[in-house]
Amino acid sequence: MADSLTITDNRTGKSYEVPINDGTIKAIDLRKIKVSDDDFGLMTYDPAFLNTAACRSAITFIDGDKGILEYRGYPIEQLAEKSTYIETAYLLLYGDLPTKPQLEQWNHDITYHTILNENLKSLLDAFRYNAHPMARLISTVAALGTFYPEAKDISDNEMRQKQIQRIIAKVITIAAFNYRHRIGMPYAYPDNDLSYPGNFLNMMFRMTETKYKPNPALEHALDVLFILHADHEQNCSTAAMRSVGSSEVDPYSAVAAAAAALYGPLHGGANEAVIHMLNEIGSVAHVPDFIKRVKAGEGVKLMGFGHRVYKNYDPRAKIIKKVADEVFDVTGRNPLLDIALELERIALSDDYFVKRKLYPNVDFYSGLIYQAMAIPMEMFTVLFAIPRVSGWLAQWNEMLSDPDLKISRPRQIFTGSERRDYVDLKKRG
Ligand code: SDX
């Protein structure tokens, strides 16, 4: 039996053979199915790409039914336990775990690119104090590209790798500097003696001490959270990165576009929305009423629940629950945890959620950890964006060497007016 589809067009009685490769058919192969010679031919209609593979990728594998997540074949559980975020970023970008010399060089390159051009501070200072940190991040990353006009030459691989290092390195400085500006504190500069997560905590929280010493448990917890958030195949923000990147724009502008997609409450903004939801619920006693409102379809969602791909427990949520215990041992238990656990307990046994295969996703518990680490709610999506930058860049880097690469330009089903002539203003009703 050939790997092909035989399609009979009942409008004409004609049959067509369409080859099947990798479990897909090429949408363009449907264009030969016509009712007449001047017919454009068939297209597929797939808003939100529910059932459309937009690319080939070797970076991240997800099995939504089995709750499996692997970066370059390595299970997320093993990476969370044994790797570091910087090593994982290398893995996502270059396909293999680095050797010792490679890791030392990579770590050095990232560490020594964390400084920002001082001129960028005038942009940060221009924001109102209460400008949302994600809007600041989006703007600042786009502006960062203006310091490196050579980044436009995306065909130069060496140039690309240099920008990739700069963006991964500088995103923690941009995030922390924007936070310091928001709270009216002087900027705390990078400390090259610290790890990537440790340096971020240093730039966020260093006060008057000359040497900031990150709490090892919190530094490790943040490193694991960065690993868990680093990539997730073709999610909304990665699709934005690929679509915008397909125009051959510089990587700073493409990352800014991806970060804008992540900002939405249905995507990376969910971790902040979960805390707002838990605060609104207020106590364990109020959980049943809230669940009732969700089920009554009052436009209230159980934020941090559900996923387009995972129809089983998000493996990252399981790991994050363990990290939460590690953090709460240091910071004290977050009182909102009890409400979250009660929400999960009820939802996992309630038919409304079970039938829709709604389970906690990566965002359900992560905000509780950030809050316990004294990171303000508005920064939660920024904490998601920081590690996801390496996933976006890995996907962008892979796309640029894809032989199928063309500028992204979907078609449409036109539902507008038939052709009509212009009506002079005085003749309009
Ligand atoms: C991330 O794609 C990725 O990989 C994303 C991500 C990544 O790492 O990049 O994993 C990160 O974005 C995680 C998701 C964070 N978002 C939230 O937690 C927001 C709340 N969740 C939802 O809005 C929703 O579940 C989505 C957006 C995550 C997925 O939406 P889908 O796949 O479009 O599913 P759907 O909206 O069609 O829902 C199917 C049904 C609907 O009910 P019916 O209309 O069939 O009766 O499930 C219901 C929905 O109303 N539903 C929910 C719900 N999520 C879906 N009902 C209540 N609460 C929810 N959270």
CSV table of C-alpha atoms and ligand atoms in Angstrom, one decimal:
chain,number,residue,atom,x,y,z
A,1,MET,CA,0.0,0.0,0.0
A,2,ALA,CA,1.6,3.3,-1.2
A,3,ASP,CA,2.0,6.1,1.3
A,4,SER,CA,-0.5,8.2,-0.5
A,5,LEU,CA,-4.1,9.5,-0.3
A,6,THR,CA,-6.6,9.0,-3.1
A,7,ILE,CA,-9.0,11.9,-3.2
A,8,THR,CA,-12.2,11.8,-5.2
A,9,ASP,CA,-13.6,15.2,-6.0
A,10,ASN,CA,-17.4,14.5,-6.0
A,11,ARG,CA,-18.0,17.8,-7.9
A,12,THR,CA,-16.2,16.3,-10.9
A,13,GLY,CA,-15.9,12.6,-10.2
A,14,LYS,CA,-12.1,13.0,-10.7
A,15,SER,CA,-9.6,11.2,-8.5
A,16,TYR,CA,-6.2,12.4,-7.4
A,17,GLU,CA,-3.2,10.8,-5.7
A,18,VAL,CA,-1.6,12.9,-3.0
A,19,PRO,CA,1.7,11.5,-1.4
A,20,ILE,CA,1.8,11.2,2.4
A,21,ASN,CA,5.2,12.0,4.0
A,22,ASP,CA,5.9,12.2,7.7
A,23,GLY,CA,2.2,11.8,8.5
A,24,THR,CA,1.3,14.8,6.4
A,25,ILE,CA,0.2,15.8,2.9
A,26,LYS,CA,1.5,19.0,1.4
A,27,ALA,CA,-1.3,21.6,1.2
A,28,ILE,CA,0.1,22.8,-2.1
A,29,ASP,CA,-0.6,19.4,-3.6
A,30,LEU,CA,-4.4,20.1,-3.2
A,31,ARG,CA,-4.2,23.0,-5.7
A,32,LYS,CA,-4.4,20.5,-8.6
A,33,ILE,CA,-8.0,19.6,-7.4
A,34,LYS,CA,-10.1,22.0,-9.6
A,35,VAL,CA,-13.6,22.1,-11.1
A,36,SER,CA,-12.3,24.0,-14.2
A,37,ASP,CA,-9.1,25.0,-15.8
A,38,ASP,CA,-9.4,28.6,-14.4
A,39,ASP,CA,-10.2,27.4,-10.9
A,40,PHE,CA,-7.5,28.4,-8.4
A,41,GLY,CA,-7.7,24.9,-6.9
A,42,LEU,CA,-8.3,23.7,-3.3
A,43,MET,CA,-6.7,25.2,-0.2
A,44,THR,CA,-6.9,24.1,3.4
A,45,TYR,CA,-8.6,26.3,6.0
A,46,ASP,CA,-6.9,26.0,9.4
A,47,PRO,CA,-7.3,29.1,11.6
A,48,ALA,CA,-4.8,29.0,14.5
A,49,PHE,CA,-3.0,26.1,12.8
A,50,LEU,CA,-4.9,23.5,14.8
A,51,ASN,CA,-3.8,20.8,12.4
A,52,THR,CA,-1.0,22.3,10.3
A,53,ALA,CA,2.7,21.6,10.5
A,54,ALA,CA,4.4,24.8,9.5
A,55,CYS,CA,7.9,23.6,9.5
A,56,ARG,CA,10.3,20.7,10.1
A,57,SER,CA,12.3,21.0,13.3
A,58,ALA,CA,14.7,18.8,15.2
A,59,ILE,CA,14.8,20.9,18.4
A,60,THR,CA,11.9,20.0,20.7
A,61,PHE,CA,9.6,16.9,20.7
A,62,ILE,CA,6.3,16.9,22.6
A,63,ASP,CA,3.9,14.1,23.0
A,64,GLY,CA,0.8,15.8,24.3
A,65,ASP,CA,-1.1,12.6,25.2
A,66,LYS,CA,1.8,11.0,27.1
A,67,GLY,CA,3.0,14.2,28.6
A,68,ILE,CA,6.5,13.9,27.1
A,69,LEU,CA,8.8,16.9,26.5
A,70,GLU,CA,12.4,16.4,25.1
A,71,TYR,CA,15.0,18.9,24.0
A,72,ARG,CA,17.1,17.4,21.2
A,73,GLY,CA,16.1,14.0,22.5
A,74,TYR,CA,16.9,14.6,26.1
A,75,PRO,CA,13.9,14.2,28.5
A,76,ILE,CA,13.1,17.5,30.3
A,77,GLU,CA,13.1,15.6,33.6
A,78,GLN,CA,16.8,14.7,33.2
A,79,LEU,CA,17.8,18.1,32.0
A,80,ALA,CA,16.0,19.8,34.9
A,81,GLU,CA,17.8,17.5,37.3
A,82,LYS,CA,21.3,17.4,35.8
A,83,SER,CA,21.8,20.3,33.4
A,84,THR,CA,22.0,24.1,33.7
A,85,TYR,CA,20.1,26.7,31.7
A,86,ILE,CA,23.2,27.9,29.9
A,87,GLU,CA,24.2,24.3,28.9
A,88,THR,CA,20.5,23.7,27.8
A,89,ALA,CA,20.6,26.8,25.7
A,90,TYR,CA,23.7,25.5,24.0
A,91,LEU,CA,21.9,22.1,23.4
A,92,LEU,CA,18.9,23.8,21.9
A,93,LEU,CA,21.0,25.9,19.6
A,94,TYR,CA,23.7,23.5,18.5
A,95,GLY,CA,22.0,20.1,18.8
A,96,ASP,CA,24.3,18.3,21.3
A,97,LEU,CA,25.4,18.7,24.9
A,98,PRO,CA,28.6,20.7,24.9
A,99,THR,CA,32.0,19.2,25.7
A,100,LYS,CA,33.8,20.7,28.7
A,101,PRO,CA,35.9,23.1,26.6
A,102,GLN,CA,32.8,24.1,24.5
A,103,LEU,CA,30.7,24.7,27.7
A,104,GLU,CA,33.5,26.8,29.3
A,105,GLN,CA,33.8,28.9,26.1
A,106,TRP,CA,30.0,29.3,25.8
A,107,ASN,CA,29.7,30.2,29.4
A,108,HIS,CA,32.5,32.8,29.0
A,109,ASP,CA,31.0,34.3,25.9
A,110,ILE,CA,27.6,34.7,27.5
A,111,THR,CA,29.0,36.0,30.8
A,112,TYR,CA,31.1,38.6,29.0
A,113,HIS,CA,28.3,39.9,26.9
A,114,THR,CA,25.9,40.9,29.7
A,115,ILE,CA,26.9,44.6,29.8
A,116,LEU,CA,24.5,47.0,27.9
A,117,ASN,CA,25.6,50.0,25.9
A,118,GLU,CA,25.3,52.9,28.4
A,119,ASN,CA,23.3,54.8,25.8
A,120,LEU,CA,20.5,52.3,26.2
A,121,LYS,CA,19.9,53.6,29.7
A,122,SER,CA,18.4,56.8,28.3
A,123,LEU,CA,15.6,54.6,26.7
A,124,LEU,CA,15.0,52.8,30.0
A,125,ASP,CA,14.9,56.1,31.9
A,126,ALA,CA,12.3,57.4,29.4
A,127,PHE,CA,9.7,54.8,30.5
A,128,ARG,CA,7.1,55.9,33.1
A,129,TYR,CA,7.9,54.2,36.4
A,130,ASN,CA,4.8,51.9,36.0
A,131,ALA,CA,5.4,50.9,32.4
A,132,HIS,CA,4.8,47.1,32.3
A,133,PRO,CA,8.1,45.2,32.3
A,134,MET,CA,7.0,43.1,29.2
A,135,ALA,CA,6.3,46.2,27.1
A,136,ARG,CA,9.7,47.5,28.3
A,137,LEU,CA,11.4,44.3,27.3
A,138,ILE,CA,9.8,44.2,23.9
A,139,SER,CA,10.8,47.8,23.2
A,140,THR,CA,14.3,47.5,24.7
A,141,VAL,CA,15.2,44.4,22.8
A,142,ALA,CA,14.1,46.0,19.5
A,143,ALA,CA,16.2,49.1,20.4
A,144,LEU,CA,19.2,46.9,21.3
A,145,GLY,CA,19.4,45.9,17.6
A,146,THR,CA,20.1,49.5,16.7
A,147,PHE,CA,23.5,49.2,18.3
A,148,TYR,CA,24.4,46.3,16.0
A,149,PRO,CA,23.3,47.3,12.5
A,150,GLU,CA,25.5,44.5,11.2
A,151,ALA,CA,23.0,42.1,12.6
A,152,LYS,CA,20.9,42.6,9.5
A,153,ASP,CA,23.3,40.4,7.6
A,154,ILE,CA,21.5,37.2,8.7
A,155,SER,CA,23.1,35.2,6.0
A,156,ASP,CA,26.5,35.4,7.8
A,157,ASN,CA,26.5,32.5,10.2
A,158,GLU,CA,29.3,33.9,12.3
A,159,MET,CA,27.4,37.2,12.6
A,160,ARG,CA,24.2,35.3,13.5
A,161,GLN,CA,26.0,33.4,16.3
A,162,LYS,CA,27.4,36.7,17.7
A,163,GLN,CA,23.9,38.2,17.9
A,164,ILE,CA,22.5,35.0,19.5
A,165,GLN,CA,25.1,35.3,22.2
A,166,ARG,CA,24.5,39.0,22.7
A,167,ILE,CA,20.7,38.6,23.0
A,168,ILE,CA,20.9,35.6,25.5
A,169,ALA,CA,23.5,37.4,27.5
A,170,LYS,CA,21.8,40.9,27.6
A,171,VAL,CA,18.2,39.9,28.1
A,172,ILE,CA,18.8,39.4,31.9
A,173,THR,CA,20.4,42.8,32.1
A,174,ILE,CA,17.6,44.4,30.2
A,175,ALA,CA,15.0,42.7,32.5
A,176,ALA,CA,16.8,43.6,35.7
A,177,PHE,CA,17.6,47.2,34.7
A,178,ASN,CA,14.0,47.7,33.7
A,179,TYR,CA,12.9,46.3,37.1
A,180,ARG,CA,15.3,48.6,39.0
A,181,HIS,CA,14.1,51.6,37.0
A,182,ARG,CA,10.5,50.7,37.9
A,183,ILE,CA,11.2,50.7,41.7
A,184,GLY,CA,13.4,53.8,41.5
A,185,MET,CA,16.6,51.9,42.4
A,186,PRO,CA,20.0,52.5,40.8
A,187,TYR,CA,21.1,49.9,38.2
A,188,ALA,CA,23.0,47.0,39.6
A,189,TYR,CA,25.6,45.9,37.1
A,190,PRO,CA,26.5,42.3,36.1
A,191,ASP,CA,29.0,40.4,38.2
A,192,ASN,CA,31.0,38.1,35.9
A,193,ASP,CA,31.8,35.8,38.9
A,194,LEU,CA,28.2,34.7,39.1
A,195,SER,CA,26.2,32.1,37.2
A,196,TYR,CA,23.5,33.2,34.7
A,197,PRO,CA,20.6,32.9,37.2
A,198,GLY,CA,22.8,34.2,40.0
A,199,ASN,CA,23.8,37.2,37.9
A,200,PHE,CA,20.1,37.9,37.2
A,201,LEU,CA,19.3,37.8,41.0
A,202,ASN,CA,22.3,40.0,41.6
A,203,MET,CA,21.1,42.7,39.1
A,204,MET,CA,17.6,42.4,40.5
A,205,PHE,CA,18.3,42.5,44.2
A,206,ARG,CA,21.8,43.8,45.0
A,207,MET,CA,21.5,46.7,47.4
A,208,THR,CA,24.6,48.4,48.9
A,209,GLU,CA,26.7,45.3,49.4
A,210,THR,CA,29.7,45.3,47.1
A,211,LYS,CA,29.4,41.6,46.4
A,212,TYR,CA,25.9,40.0,46.0
A,213,LYS,CA,25.7,36.4,47.2
A,214,PRO,CA,22.6,34.7,45.7
A,215,ASN,CA,20.9,32.1,47.9
A,216,PRO,CA,22.0,28.8,46.3
A,217,ALA,CA,18.6,27.2,46.6
A,218,LEU,CA,16.9,30.1,44.9
A,219,GLU,CA,19.7,30.3,42.3
A,220,HIS,CA,19.2,26.6,41.5
A,221,ALA,CA,15.4,26.9,41.5
A,222,LEU,CA,15.6,29.8,39.0
A,223,ASP,CA,18.1,27.7,36.8
A,224,VAL,CA,15.6,24.8,36.7
A,225,LEU,CA,12.7,27.2,35.8
A,226,PHE,CA,14.8,28.7,33.0
A,227,ILE,CA,15.5,25.1,31.7
A,228,LEU,CA,11.8,24.3,31.8
A,229,HIS,CA,10.8,27.5,29.9
A,230,ALA,CA,13.5,27.4,27.3
A,231,ASP,CA,11.6,26.0,24.3
A,232,HIS,CA,8.3,24.3,23.5
A,233,GLU,CA,8.3,23.6,19.7
A,234,GLN,CA,5.8,25.7,17.6
A,235,ASN,CA,4.0,27.6,20.3
A,236,CYS,CA,2.4,31.0,19.6
A,237,SER,CA,5.6,33.1,20.2
A,238,THR,CA,7.9,30.7,18.4
A,239,ALA,CA,5.5,30.8,15.4
A,240,ALA,CA,5.8,34.6,15.6
A,241,MET,CA,9.6,34.3,15.7
A,242,ARG,CA,9.6,32.1,12.6
A,243,SER,CA,7.0,34.2,10.7
A,244,VAL,CA,8.7,37.5,11.4
A,245,GLY,CA,12.1,36.0,10.9
A,246,SER,CA,11.1,34.6,7.5
A,247,SER,CA,11.2,38.2,6.2
A,248,GLU,CA,15.0,38.2,6.9
A,249,VAL,CA,14.7,40.9,9.5
A,250,ASP,CA,17.4,41.1,12.2
A,251,PRO,CA,17.1,38.8,15.2
A,252,TYR,CA,16.5,41.6,17.7
A,253,SER,CA,13.3,42.7,15.8
A,254,ALA,CA,12.2,39.1,15.5
A,255,VAL,CA,12.8,38.4,19.2
A,256,ALA,CA,10.8,41.6,20.1
A,257,ALA,CA,7.9,40.2,18.0
A,258,ALA,CA,8.1,36.8,19.7
A,259,ALA,CA,8.1,38.5,23.1
A,260,ALA,CA,5.0,40.5,22.1
A,261,ALA,CA,3.2,37.2,21.4
A,262,LEU,CA,4.4,35.8,24.7
A,263,TYR,CA,3.0,38.8,26.5
A,264,GLY,CA,-0.6,37.7,25.9
A,265,PRO,CA,-2.6,36.2,28.9
A,266,LEU,CA,-3.4,33.0,26.9
A,267,HIS,CA,0.4,32.4,26.5
A,268,GLY,CA,3.2,33.6,28.6
A,269,GLY,CA,1.0,36.1,30.4
A,270,ALA,CA,-0.8,33.3,32.1
A,271,ASN,CA,1.6,33.0,35.0
A,272,GLU,CA,0.7,36.5,36.1
A,273,ALA,CA,-3.0,35.9,35.4
A,274,VAL,CA,-2.8,32.8,37.7
A,275,ILE,CA,-1.8,34.9,40.7
A,276,HIS,CA,-4.5,37.5,39.9
A,277,MET,CA,-7.0,34.6,39.8
A,278,LEU,CA,-5.7,33.1,43.2
A,279,ASN,CA,-5.9,36.6,44.8
A,280,GLU,CA,-9.4,37.0,43.5
A,281,ILE,CA,-10.5,33.7,44.8
A,282,GLY,CA,-9.0,34.7,48.2
A,283,SER,CA,-9.4,31.5,50.2
A,284,VAL,CA,-9.8,27.8,49.9
A,285,ALA,CA,-13.4,28.1,51.0
A,286,HIS,CA,-14.2,30.2,47.8
A,287,VAL,CA,-12.7,27.6,45.4
A,288,PRO,CA,-16.0,25.7,44.7
A,289,ASP,CA,-17.8,28.9,43.8
A,290,PHE,CA,-15.0,29.9,41.4
A,291,ILE,CA,-15.1,26.5,39.8
A,292,LYS,CA,-18.8,26.9,39.4
A,293,ARG,CA,-18.3,30.2,37.5
A,294,VAL,CA,-15.7,28.7,35.2
A,295,LYS,CA,-18.1,25.8,34.4
A,296,ALA,CA,-21.0,28.1,33.9
A,297,GLY,CA,-19.1,29.7,31.0
A,298,GLU,CA,-19.2,33.2,32.5
A,299,GLY,CA,-16.1,33.9,30.4
A,300,VAL,CA,-13.9,33.0,33.5
A,301,LYS,CA,-11.0,30.6,32.7
A,302,LEU,CA,-9.0,28.5,35.1
A,303,MET,CA,-5.8,30.3,34.3
A,304,GLY,CA,-2.7,28.0,34.3
A,305,PHE,CA,-4.9,25.1,33.1
A,306,GLY,CA,-5.3,23.6,29.7
A,307,HIS,CA,-2.9,23.4,26.7
A,308,ARG,CA,-3.2,23.1,22.9
A,309,VAL,CA,-0.9,20.1,22.9
A,310,TYR,CA,-0.8,18.5,26.4
A,311,LYS,CA,-4.0,16.5,26.9
A,312,ASN,CA,-2.3,15.1,30.0
A,313,TYR,CA,-0.4,16.7,32.8
A,314,ASP,CA,2.3,19.2,31.5
A,315,PRO,CA,5.5,17.5,32.5
A,316,ARG,CA,7.0,20.9,33.4
A,317,ALA,CA,4.2,21.5,35.9
A,318,LYS,CA,5.2,18.3,37.8
A,319,ILE,CA,8.8,19.4,38.0
A,320,ILE,CA,7.8,23.0,39.0
A,321,LYS,CA,5.8,21.6,42.0
A,322,LYS,CA,9.0,20.0,43.3
A,323,VAL,CA,11.0,23.2,42.8
A,324,ALA,CA,8.2,25.0,44.7
A,325,ASP,CA,9.0,22.9,47.8
A,326,GLU,CA,12.7,23.7,47.4
A,327,VAL,CA,12.0,27.4,47.3
A,328,PHE,CA,9.4,27.5,50.1
A,329,ASP,CA,11.9,25.7,52.4
A,330,VAL,CA,13.9,28.9,52.1
A,331,THR,CA,11.3,31.6,51.7
A,332,GLY,CA,8.4,30.2,53.7
A,333,ARG,CA,5.3,28.7,52.1
A,334,ASN,CA,3.3,30.9,49.8
A,335,PRO,CA,-0.3,31.1,51.3
A,336,LEU,CA,-1.8,31.1,47.8
A,337,LEU,CA,-0.4,27.5,47.3
A,338,ASP,CA,-3.2,26.1,49.4
A,339,ILE,CA,-5.8,27.7,47.0
A,340,ALA,CA,-3.8,26.4,44.0
A,341,LEU,CA,-3.7,22.9,45.3
A,342,GLU,CA,-7.4,22.9,46.1
A,343,LEU,CA,-8.2,24.2,42.6
A,344,GLU,CA,-6.1,21.4,41.1
A,345,ARG,CA,-7.6,18.8,43.4
A,346,ILE,CA,-11.2,19.7,42.4
A,347,ALA,CA,-10.4,20.3,38.7
A,348,LEU,CA,-8.7,16.9,38.3
A,349,SER,CA,-11.8,15.1,39.5
A,350,ASP,CA,-14.4,17.3,37.9
A,351,ASP,CA,-15.9,16.0,34.7
A,352,TYR,CA,-15.9,19.5,33.1
A,353,PHE,CA,-12.1,19.6,33.2
A,354,VAL,CA,-11.5,15.9,32.7
A,355,LYS,CA,-13.7,15.7,29.6
A,356,ARG,CA,-11.8,18.7,28.1
A,357,LYS,CA,-8.5,17.2,29.2
A,358,LEU,CA,-7.6,20.3,31.2
A,359,TYR,CA,-4.6,19.8,33.4
A,360,PRO,CA,-2.2,22.3,35.1
A,361,ASN,CA,0.3,23.7,32.6
A,362,VAL,CA,3.7,25.3,33.1
A,363,ASP,CA,2.1,28.6,34.3
A,364,PHE,CA,0.0,27.2,37.1
A,365,TYR,CA,2.7,27.0,39.8
A,366,SER,CA,5.5,29.1,38.4
A,367,GLY,CA,4.1,32.4,39.6
A,368,LEU,CA,3.8,31.1,43.2
A,369,ILE,CA,7.6,30.5,43.1
A,370,TYR,CA,8.4,33.9,41.6
A,371,GLN,CA,6.2,35.6,44.2
A,372,ALA,CA,7.9,33.7,47.0
A,373,MET,CA,11.2,34.9,45.6
A,374,ALA,CA,10.0,38.5,46.0
A,375,ILE,CA,9.8,38.9,42.2
A,376,PRO,CA,6.8,41.2,41.5
A,377,MET,CA,3.8,39.9,39.5
A,378,GLU,CA,4.4,42.2,36.5
A,379,MET,CA,7.8,40.5,36.1
A,380,PHE,CA,6.5,37.0,35.8
A,381,THR,CA,6.2,36.9,32.0
A,382,VAL,CA,9.6,38.5,31.8
A,383,LEU,CA,10.9,35.5,33.7
A,384,PHE,CA,9.3,33.3,31.1
A,385,ALA,CA,10.7,35.4,28.2
A,386,ILE,CA,14.3,35.3,29.5
A,387,PRO,CA,14.9,31.6,28.9
A,388,ARG,CA,12.5,31.4,25.9
A,389,VAL,CA,14.8,33.7,24.1
A,390,SER,CA,17.2,30.8,23.5
A,391,GLY,CA,14.4,28.7,22.2
A,392,TRP,CA,13.2,31.4,19.8
A,393,LEU,CA,16.8,31.9,18.6
A,394,ALA,CA,17.4,28.2,18.2
A,395,GLN,CA,14.2,27.9,16.1
A,396,TRP,CA,15.1,31.0,14.1
A,397,ASN,CA,18.7,29.7,13.5
A,398,GLU,CA,17.3,26.3,12.3
A,399,MET,CA,14.7,28.0,10.1
A,400,LEU,CA,17.4,30.1,8.2
A,401,SER,CA,19.1,26.9,7.0
A,402,ASP,CA,15.8,25.1,6.1
A,403,PRO,CA,15.7,24.4,2.3
A,404,ASP,CA,11.9,24.9,2.4
A,405,LEU,CA,12.3,28.5,3.9
A,406,LYS,CA,10.2,31.1,2.1
A,407,ILE,CA,8.7,34.3,3.5
A,408,SER,CA,5.6,33.4,5.5
A,409,ARG,CA,2.4,34.6,3.7
A,410,PRO,CA,-0.8,32.6,4.4
A,411,ARG,CA,-3.8,32.8,2.0
A,412,GLN,CA,-7.4,33.6,3.1
A,413,ILE,CA,-11.1,32.8,2.3
A,414,PHE,CA,-12.4,36.1,1.1
A,415,THR,CA,-15.8,37.0,2.7
A,416,GLY,CA,-16.1,40.6,1.6
A,417,SER,CA,-18.1,42.6,-0.9
A,418,GLU,CA,-18.4,41.8,-4.6
A,419,ARG,CA,-16.6,44.3,-6.9
A,420,ARG,CA,-18.4,47.7,-6.8
A,421,ASP,CA,-17.8,51.3,-8.0
A,422,TYR,CA,-16.7,54.3,-6.0
A,423,VAL,CA,-19.7,56.4,-4.7
A,424,ASP,CA,-19.1,60.2,-4.5
A,425,LEU,CA,-19.6,61.7,-1.0
A,426,LYS,CA,-22.7,63.7,-1.9
A,427,LYS,CA,-24.4,60.6,-3.2
A,428,ARG,CA,-23.9,58.5,-0.1
A,429,GLY,CA,-26.9,57.7,2.0
B,1,SDX,C1,1.6,28.4,27.5
B,1,SDX,O1,1.6,26.3,23.0
B,1,SDX,C2,2.5,26.2,24.0
B,1,SDX,O2,3.4,25.4,24.0
B,1,SDX,C3,2.4,27.3,25.1
B,1,SDX,C4,3.4,27.1,26.3
B,1,SDX,C5,4.8,27.2,25.9
B,1,SDX,O3,5.7,26.7,26.6
B,1,SDX,O4,5.1,28.0,25.0
B,1,SDX,O5,3.2,25.8,26.8
B,1,SDX,C6,3.1,28.1,27.3
B,1,SDX,O6,1.2,29.3,26.8
B,1,SDX,C7,0.8,27.6,28.4
B,1,SDX,C8,-0.7,28.0,28.4
B,1,SDX,C9,-0.9,29.2,29.3
B,1,SDX,N1,-2.3,29.7,29.1
B,1,SDX,C10,-3.2,29.6,30.1
B,1,SDX,O7,-3.0,28.9,31.1
B,1,SDX,C11,-4.5,30.3,29.8
B,1,SDX,C12,-5.7,29.4,30.2
B,1,SDX,N2,-5.7,28.3,29.2
B,1,SDX,C13,-6.5,28.5,28.0
B,1,SDX,O8,-6.9,29.7,27.6
B,1,SDX,C14,-6.3,27.4,27.0
B,1,SDX,O9,-6.3,26.2,27.6
B,1,SDX,C15,-5.2,27.5,26.0
B,1,SDX,C16,-5.1,28.8,25.4
B,1,SDX,C17,-3.9,27.2,26.7
B,1,SDX,C18,-5.3,26.4,24.9
B,1,SDX,O10,-6.5,26.7,24.3
B,1,SDX,P1,-7.0,25.8,23.0
B,1,SDX,O11,-6.1,24.7,22.7
B,1,SDX,O12,-7.4,26.7,21.9
B,1,SDX,O13,-8.3,25.1,23.7
B,1,SDX,P2,-9.7,25.8,23.6
B,1,SDX,O14,-9.7,27.2,24.0
B,1,SDX,O15,-10.3,25.4,22.3
B,1,SDX,O16,-10.5,25.0,24.8
B,1,SDX,C19,-11.1,23.7,24.6
B,1,SDX,C20,-12.2,23.7,25.6
B,1,SDX,C21,-13.2,24.9,25.5
B,1,SDX,O17,-14.4,24.5,26.1
B,1,SDX,P3,-15.7,24.3,25.1
B,1,SDX,O18,-15.8,25.5,24.2
B,1,SDX,O19,-15.3,23.0,24.3
B,1,SDX,O20,-16.8,24.0,26.0
B,1,SDX,O21,-11.7,23.8,26.9
B,1,SDX,C22,-12.1,25.0,27.6
B,1,SDX,C23,-12.6,25.9,26.5
B,1,SDX,O22,-13.5,26.8,27.0
B,1,SDX,N3,-10.9,25.5,28.3
B,1,SDX,C24,-10.9,26.0,29.5
B,1,SDX,C25,-9.6,26.4,29.7
B,1,SDX,N4,-8.9,26.1,28.7
B,1,SDX,C26,-9.7,25.6,27.8
B,1,SDX,N5,-12.0,26.2,30.4
B,1,SDX,C27,-11.6,26.7,31.5
B,1,SDX,N6,-10.3,27.1,31.9
B,1,SDX,C28,-9.3,26.9,31.0
B,1,SDX,N7,-8.1,27.3,31.3
